[in-house]
Short mmCIF file of C-alpha atoms and ligand atoms in Angstrom, two decimals:
data_model
loop_
_atom_site.label_atom_id
_atom_site.label_comp_id
_atom_site.label_asym_id
_atom_site.label_seq_id
_atom_site.Cartn_x
_atom_site.Cartn_y
_atom_site.Cartn_z
CA MET A 17 -89.56 142.19 52.62
CA SER A 18 -92.12 142.97 55.31
CA ALA A 19 -92.19 146.39 56.96
CA PRO A 20 -88.82 147.13 58.60
CA LEU A 21 -88.55 147.20 62.38
CA ALA A 22 -86.44 149.88 63.98
CA VAL A 23 -84.96 149.50 67.44
CA THR A 24 -85.64 152.47 69.73
CA THR A 25 -83.36 154.13 72.28
CA GLU A 26 -85.80 152.96 74.97
CA ALA A 27 -85.29 149.35 73.88
CA ILE A 28 -81.51 149.80 74.05
CA GLU A 29 -81.72 151.37 77.51
CA ALA A 30 -83.97 148.52 78.68
CA ALA A 31 -81.43 146.03 77.30
CA SER A 32 -78.68 147.81 79.20
CA ARG A 33 -80.57 147.36 82.48
CA ARG A 34 -81.48 143.75 81.65
CA ILE A 35 -77.94 142.58 80.90
CA ALA A 36 -76.21 144.59 83.64
CA GLY A 37 -74.18 142.26 85.86
CA ARG A 38 -74.37 139.48 83.26
CA VAL A 39 -71.95 140.98 80.73
CA LEU A 40 -68.84 143.01 81.41
CA ARG A 41 -68.84 146.78 81.13
CA THR A 42 -65.63 146.78 79.10
CA PRO A 43 -62.92 149.46 79.50
CA PHE A 44 -62.58 152.49 77.24
CA VAL A 45 -58.99 153.78 76.95
CA LEU A 46 -57.19 156.46 74.95
CA SER A 47 -54.71 155.30 72.34
CA ALA A 48 -51.61 157.47 72.63
CA SER A 49 -50.17 156.31 69.32
CA LEU A 50 -53.34 156.83 67.27
CA SER A 51 -54.26 160.12 68.96
CA GLU A 52 -50.86 161.44 67.99
CA ARG A 53 -51.05 160.06 64.48
CA CYS A 54 -54.59 161.38 63.79
CA GLY A 55 -54.19 164.70 65.64
CA VAL A 56 -57.44 164.13 67.58
CA PRO A 57 -58.22 161.99 70.63
CA VAL A 58 -58.76 158.35 69.62
CA GLY A 59 -60.44 156.15 72.25
CA LEU A 60 -60.60 152.37 72.17
CA LYS A 61 -63.60 150.39 73.39
CA LEU A 62 -61.91 147.18 74.50
CA GLU A 63 -64.90 144.95 73.81
CA HIS A 64 -62.66 142.04 72.84
CA HIS A 65 -62.21 141.61 76.59
CA GLN A 66 -65.93 140.77 76.86
CA THR A 67 -66.77 137.30 78.25
CA THR A 68 -66.63 134.81 75.33
CA GLY A 69 -64.26 137.22 73.53
CA SER A 70 -66.71 139.40 71.62
CA PHE A 71 -69.61 141.86 71.94
CA LYS A 72 -72.00 139.15 70.74
CA LEU A 73 -72.67 138.24 74.38
CA ARG A 74 -74.63 141.48 74.79
CA GLY A 75 -77.22 140.66 72.14
CA ALA A 76 -77.39 136.96 72.99
CA THR A 77 -77.90 137.65 76.69
CA ASN A 78 -80.59 140.25 75.99
CA ALA A 79 -82.36 137.84 73.60
CA VAL A 80 -82.32 134.87 76.01
CA LEU A 81 -83.49 137.06 78.92
CA SER A 82 -86.36 138.32 76.74
CA LEU A 83 -87.77 134.78 76.22
CA SER A 84 -90.71 133.38 78.17
CA PRO A 85 -89.91 130.57 80.66
CA GLU A 86 -91.61 128.14 78.30
CA GLU A 87 -89.45 129.26 75.33
CA ARG A 88 -86.31 129.05 77.44
CA ALA A 89 -87.19 125.46 78.35
CA ARG A 90 -87.45 124.48 74.66
CA GLY A 91 -83.92 125.78 73.93
CA VAL A 92 -82.49 128.19 71.38
CA VAL A 93 -80.98 127.62 67.92
CA ALA A 94 -78.86 129.78 65.62
CA ALA A 95 -76.56 129.80 62.62
CA SER A 96 -73.23 131.37 63.45
CA THR A 97 -69.76 132.08 62.10
CA GLY A 98 -68.50 131.50 65.61
CA ASN A 99 -68.81 134.42 67.97
CA HIS A 100 -72.61 134.48 68.08
CA GLY A 101 -72.52 130.73 68.64
CA ARG A 102 -70.12 131.11 71.56
CA ALA A 103 -72.15 133.92 73.02
CA LEU A 104 -75.47 132.12 72.67
CA ALA A 105 -74.02 128.91 74.11
CA HIS A 106 -72.77 130.87 77.13
CA ALA A 107 -75.94 132.94 77.55
CA ALA A 108 -78.25 129.91 77.23
CA LYS A 109 -76.25 127.97 79.80
CA ALA A 110 -76.11 130.93 82.18
CA GLU A 111 -79.91 131.25 82.10
CA GLY A 112 -80.68 127.52 82.36
CA SER A 113 -81.60 126.99 78.70
CA SER A 114 -79.79 124.96 75.99
CA ALA A 115 -78.33 126.05 72.63
CA THR A 116 -77.99 124.30 69.26
CA ILE A 117 -75.54 126.06 66.89
CA CYS A 118 -75.45 125.44 63.12
CA MET A 119 -72.46 126.69 61.10
CA SER A 120 -70.87 126.34 57.68
CA ARG A 121 -67.70 124.40 56.94
CA LEU A 122 -65.80 127.70 56.41
CA VAL A 123 -65.77 128.38 60.15
CA PRO A 124 -62.29 127.85 61.69
CA GLU A 125 -61.82 124.78 63.92
CA ASN A 126 -60.83 126.78 67.00
CA LYS A 127 -64.25 128.41 67.01
CA VAL A 128 -66.13 125.12 66.53
CA SER A 129 -64.41 123.36 69.43
CA GLU A 130 -64.83 126.35 71.70
CA ILE A 131 -68.59 126.33 71.13
CA ARG A 132 -68.73 122.61 71.96
CA ARG A 133 -66.72 123.32 75.11
CA LEU A 134 -69.28 125.94 76.15
CA GLY A 135 -71.88 123.18 76.17
CA ALA A 136 -73.80 123.77 72.93
CA ASN A 137 -74.86 121.12 70.41
CA VAL A 138 -72.97 121.89 67.17
CA ARG A 139 -74.17 121.07 63.63
CA ILE A 140 -71.85 121.66 60.65
CA VAL A 141 -73.83 122.14 57.43
CA GLY A 142 -73.05 123.52 53.95
CA ARG A 143 -70.60 126.11 52.68
CA SER A 144 -72.42 129.30 53.55
CA GLN A 145 -74.37 130.97 56.30
CA ASP A 146 -77.49 130.65 54.19
CA GLU A 147 -77.20 126.86 54.11
CA ALA A 148 -76.60 126.71 57.85
CA GLN A 149 -79.67 128.89 58.24
CA GLN A 150 -81.83 126.34 56.41
CA GLU A 151 -80.95 123.79 59.09
CA VAL A 152 -81.92 126.32 61.76
CA ASP A 153 -85.30 126.83 60.09
CA ARG A 154 -85.81 123.06 60.03
CA LEU A 155 -84.96 122.65 63.74
CA ALA A 156 -87.29 125.49 64.62
CA SER A 157 -90.25 124.10 62.67
CA ASP A 158 -89.65 120.36 63.32
CA GLU A 159 -88.34 120.40 66.89
CA GLY A 160 -89.73 123.65 68.28
CA LEU A 161 -86.38 125.28 69.09
CA VAL A 162 -86.48 129.08 69.36
CA MET A 163 -84.46 130.93 66.70
CA VAL A 164 -82.03 133.56 67.95
CA PRO A 165 -80.34 134.91 64.81
CA PRO A 166 -76.86 136.49 64.93
CA PHE A 167 -77.94 140.02 63.96
CA ASP A 168 -81.38 140.46 62.38
CA HIS A 169 -83.51 140.53 65.53
CA PRO A 170 -84.68 143.50 67.63
CA ALA A 171 -83.41 142.03 70.93
CA ILE A 172 -79.99 141.35 69.39
CA VAL A 173 -79.69 144.86 67.94
CA ALA A 174 -80.81 146.39 71.25
CA GLY A 175 -78.22 144.32 73.14
CA GLN A 176 -75.38 145.34 70.80
CA GLY A 177 -76.57 148.96 71.06
CA THR A 178 -75.65 149.00 74.75
CA LEU A 179 -72.04 149.38 73.55
CA GLY A 180 -73.00 152.71 72.00
CA LEU A 181 -74.47 153.96 75.29
CA GLU A 182 -71.24 153.09 77.10
CA ILE A 183 -69.11 154.83 74.47
CA VAL A 184 -71.06 158.10 74.83
CA ASP A 185 -70.88 157.81 78.64
CA ASP A 186 -67.11 157.41 78.46
CA MET A 187 -66.47 159.93 75.65
CA PRO A 188 -69.36 162.45 75.86
CA ASP A 189 -68.01 164.62 73.03
CA VAL A 190 -67.42 161.75 70.59
CA SER A 191 -67.70 162.88 66.94
CA THR A 192 -66.86 159.76 64.95
CA VAL A 193 -67.50 156.11 65.83
CA LEU A 194 -65.78 153.36 63.84
CA VAL A 195 -67.74 150.13 63.98
CA PRO A 196 -67.04 146.73 62.39
CA LEU A 197 -69.86 145.76 60.00
CA SER A 198 -71.15 142.44 58.75
CA GLY A 199 -74.86 141.67 59.15
CA GLY A 200 -75.21 145.04 60.83
CA GLY A 201 -76.52 144.16 64.29
CA LEU A 202 -73.62 145.92 65.96
CA ALA A 203 -73.59 148.91 63.61
CA ALA A 204 -77.38 149.38 63.74
CA GLY A 205 -77.52 149.22 67.54
CA VAL A 206 -74.47 151.39 68.11
CA ALA A 207 -75.60 153.99 65.56
CA ALA A 208 -79.09 154.18 67.09
CA ALA A 209 -77.67 154.61 70.61
CA VAL A 210 -74.93 157.10 69.68
CA LYS A 211 -77.16 159.25 67.48
CA ALA A 212 -79.90 159.40 70.10
CA ARG A 213 -77.40 161.10 72.43
CA ARG A 214 -75.13 162.79 69.88
CA PRO A 215 -77.22 163.48 66.76
CA LYS A 216 -74.28 165.04 64.91
CA ALA A 217 -71.84 162.21 65.53
CA ARG A 218 -70.83 160.21 62.47
CA VAL A 219 -70.99 156.42 62.60
CA ILE A 220 -68.92 154.63 59.97
CA GLY A 221 -69.21 150.93 59.19
CA LEU A 222 -66.00 149.06 58.38
CA THR A 223 -65.78 145.76 56.57
CA MET A 224 -63.50 143.70 54.34
CA GLU A 225 -63.30 143.93 50.56
CA ARG A 226 -63.75 140.17 50.38
CA GLY A 227 -67.46 139.51 50.72
CA ALA A 228 -68.94 142.83 51.85
CA ALA A 229 -72.60 141.84 51.76
CA MET A 230 -74.03 144.89 53.54
CA LYS A 231 -72.07 147.29 51.34
CA ALA A 232 -73.37 145.55 48.19
CA SER A 233 -76.90 145.56 49.61
CA LEU A 234 -76.81 149.27 50.49
CA GLU A 235 -75.62 150.04 46.96
CA ALA A 236 -78.34 147.87 45.43
CA GLY A 237 -80.99 149.43 47.69
CA ARG A 238 -82.10 146.00 48.90
CA PRO A 239 -80.51 142.93 50.53
CA VAL A 240 -78.43 141.01 47.97
CA GLN A 241 -76.43 137.82 48.16
CA ILE A 242 -72.73 137.77 47.38
CA GLU A 243 -70.15 135.00 47.33
CA GLU A 244 -68.27 134.31 50.56
CA GLU A 245 -64.47 134.15 50.51
CA PRO A 246 -61.97 133.32 53.22
CA SER A 247 -60.65 136.44 54.96
CA LEU A 248 -58.59 137.42 57.98
CA ALA A 249 -61.81 139.04 59.17
CA ASP A 250 -63.77 135.75 59.18
CA SER A 251 -66.27 137.11 61.73
CA LEU A 252 -67.40 139.61 59.08
CA GLY A 253 -68.39 136.82 56.67
CA GLY A 254 -71.95 135.77 55.86
CA GLY A 255 -74.83 137.49 54.09
CA VAL A 256 -77.37 139.97 55.40
CA GLY A 257 -80.35 137.68 54.67
CA LEU A 258 -82.59 138.30 51.66
CA ASP A 259 -85.59 138.69 53.99
CA ASN A 260 -83.76 141.10 56.31
CA ARG A 261 -86.24 142.84 58.64
CA VAL A 262 -84.19 145.04 60.98
CA THR A 263 -80.55 145.74 60.23
CA PHE A 264 -80.58 146.60 56.52
CA ALA A 265 -83.00 149.51 56.92
CA MET A 266 -81.31 150.72 60.10
CA CYS A 267 -77.84 150.65 58.50
CA ARG A 268 -79.21 152.41 55.42
CA ASP A 269 -80.81 155.14 57.54
CA LEU A 270 -78.16 155.54 60.26
CA LEU A 271 -74.68 154.83 58.86
CA ASP A 272 -72.83 157.80 57.41
CA ASP A 273 -70.45 155.71 55.34
CA VAL A 274 -69.17 152.18 54.79
CA VAL A 275 -65.44 151.71 54.22
CA LEU A 276 -63.84 148.55 52.77
CA LEU A 277 -60.48 147.19 53.93
CA SER A 278 -58.04 144.92 52.10
CA GLU A 279 -56.45 141.87 53.70
CA ASP A 280 -53.12 143.73 53.90
CA GLU A 281 -54.77 146.61 55.72
CA ILE A 282 -56.53 144.28 58.17
CA ALA A 283 -53.22 142.49 58.85
CA ALA A 284 -51.62 145.87 59.59
CA GLY A 285 -54.48 146.55 62.02
CA ILE A 286 -53.87 143.26 63.87
CA ARG A 287 -50.14 144.11 64.08
CA HIS A 288 -50.85 147.63 65.34
CA ALA A 289 -53.15 146.23 68.04
CA TYR A 290 -50.41 143.89 69.21
CA GLU A 291 -47.32 146.04 68.89
CA GLN A 292 -48.65 149.48 69.82
CA GLU A 293 -51.69 148.77 71.99
CA ARG A 294 -50.54 145.38 73.36
CA GLU A 295 -53.87 143.79 72.52
CA ILE A 296 -54.68 140.54 70.72
CA VAL A 297 -57.60 141.12 68.35
CA GLU A 298 -59.07 139.08 65.52
CA GLY A 299 -59.31 140.49 61.99
CA ALA A 300 -62.87 141.77 62.47
CA GLY A 301 -61.78 143.52 65.64
CA ALA A 302 -58.88 145.24 63.87
CA VAL A 303 -60.76 147.01 61.07
CA GLY A 304 -60.92 150.30 63.01
CA PHE A 305 -57.13 150.35 63.28
CA ALA A 306 -56.88 149.21 59.66
CA ALA A 307 -59.02 152.12 58.44
CA LEU A 308 -57.18 154.79 60.46
CA LEU A 309 -53.72 153.49 59.54
CA ALA A 310 -54.63 153.27 55.84
CA GLY A 311 -55.96 156.84 55.88
CA LYS A 312 -59.36 155.67 54.70
CA ILE A 313 -61.44 157.84 57.05
CA LYS A 314 -61.81 161.11 55.16
CA ASN A 315 -62.27 164.50 56.84
CA ILE A 316 -61.56 163.06 60.26
CA GLU A 317 -63.50 164.75 63.03
CA GLY A 318 -62.44 163.93 66.56
CA PRO A 319 -62.76 162.68 69.15
CA ILE A 320 -62.92 159.24 67.55
CA ALA A 321 -64.10 156.02 69.20
CA VAL A 322 -62.88 152.71 67.79
CA ILE A 323 -64.62 149.46 68.69
CA LEU A 324 -62.35 146.43 69.13
CA SER A 325 -65.13 143.89 68.61
CA GLY A 326 -63.47 140.53 69.25
CA ARG A 327 -60.34 138.53 69.92
CA ASN A 328 -61.19 135.01 68.79
CA ILE A 329 -58.39 134.47 66.30
CA ASP A 330 -56.50 131.20 65.90
CA MET A 331 -53.24 131.89 67.75
CA GLY A 332 -51.14 130.19 65.05
CA LEU A 333 -52.65 132.53 62.49
CA HIS A 334 -52.10 135.49 64.81
CA LEU A 335 -48.43 134.62 65.10
CA ARG A 336 -48.08 134.42 61.32
CA VAL A 337 -49.64 137.85 60.91
CA ILE A 338 -47.45 139.34 63.63
CA ASN A 339 -44.43 137.85 61.86
CA GLY A 340 -45.31 139.76 58.72
CA GLU A 341 -47.60 137.55 56.67
CA THR A 342 -50.21 139.85 55.17
CA ASP A 343 -52.65 137.61 53.33
CA PRO A 344 -52.67 134.00 54.58
CA PHE A 345 -55.81 133.28 52.52
CA ARG A 346 -54.58 134.65 49.17
CA GLU A 347 -54.43 131.25 47.43
CA GLU A 348 -57.70 129.97 48.84
CA ALA A 349 -59.43 133.17 47.76
CA ALA A 350 -57.88 133.29 44.27
C1 PLP B 27 -70.25 139.43 64.54
C2 PLP B 27 -69.03 140.23 64.60
C3 PLP B 27 -68.92 141.46 63.91
C4 PLP B 27 -70.01 142.00 63.02
O1 PLP B 27 -71.24 142.17 63.68
P1 PLP B 27 -72.61 142.30 62.87
O2 PLP B 27 -73.63 142.57 63.89
O3 PLP B 27 -72.84 141.00 62.16
O4 PLP B 27 -72.43 143.39 61.87
C5 PLP B 27 -67.76 142.20 64.09
N1 PLP B 27 -66.75 141.76 64.86
C6 PLP B 27 -66.81 140.58 65.51
C7 PLP B 27 -65.65 140.15 66.34
C8 PLP B 27 -67.95 139.77 65.41
O5 PLP B 27 -68.01 138.62 66.07
#
C-alpha cells in the first residue's frame, strides 16, 4: 500500500459547489415512527430519490467534472455492481463524455439493462468485482480510457461527502449518523464532512453479514479479500481492493463502529421503509432501518440521521420481500 490519501473538508466543500445544480439536494424528513420507537428524533436523508436512484451520482459527477477536457474526450471506465455504473453513465453523458462499465455476472439484470439504457457500453466479466476490475485496468492501459473507480478515489469520496454537509445543515445537532458501508466511499466522505462540523458526532457504518469486506479488513488492520455471496443488499457487495489508497484508512480513522445485519433484518428494513415510511428502498438503502429495528445500535444518542442510499431493487424481489419472504437468496448462499 502506498501512503494513504485523506479527503479534506475543503475538497468536500469544493465538490458541493461543483456538483450544485447537477445533482438533487435530496429531502431530509423526520420519521415519526422511528422517533417514537427510539425516543430521540430520527431524521431520514431521502437520497434514494437522487437522479439515477442512488447517491453514487454525487461522486461520479464530481469525478467527471474534475477531468481535463482531453481526459473527458477519451471517456471513462469503471467496474460497478450497478449504481456506480448508472451514475457514471449518466454523469459522463451529461458532461459530453462516454462511459464503459465492467461488472461481474452476480449483478442483477435490472441493473445491467438500466446502465445500457443510460447510454454506457457494458462489459460482463467474471464472478467478482476484482475480475471486472482487471478488465478496467486493461481498457485503461490498452485503450486510454480514464478509470473512475466506485469508491477508492479522492474525487468520489469528496462527492459522496457532500451528503454529510447537507445532513448537518438540515439537522445541526445531529449526534449519530447511520451510513451504509461497502467499499467505504460514502462512509469516508460522510464521516469526514460530519466530523468537521460536529466533532463529537458518531458515524456508524452498516453492512450485511454476507460478505462484509470492510469489516474484515478493519479487523485485520489491512485490506483483505473475502468471498462474495448473494444478498438482499447487493449494492454492498464487492471487496475494498487490496491496494486501497483512500477509503480503508479513512474508515479506520473516522468510523466509530461497524454493525453487521442479517438478511432477515435487512428484509425487515425494506418492509419498514415501505409500510411505515412509504418509501421503496433497496437492501443497501434499508440497513439503517434494519439496525434500528433490530436494536443493534447500542447506547443510542440522538438526534439520529439515517441515510437511505438507494432504491434500485428489482420490483419483483421487492414484492416478495413485502409479502413476507425474508431471505430470497438462502439457497444460493448456502
Ligand atoms: C454503493 C452503495 C453503497 C455503499 O457505498 P460505498 O461507498 O461502496 O461504501 C450503499 N448503498 C447503495 C445504494 C450503493 O449503491
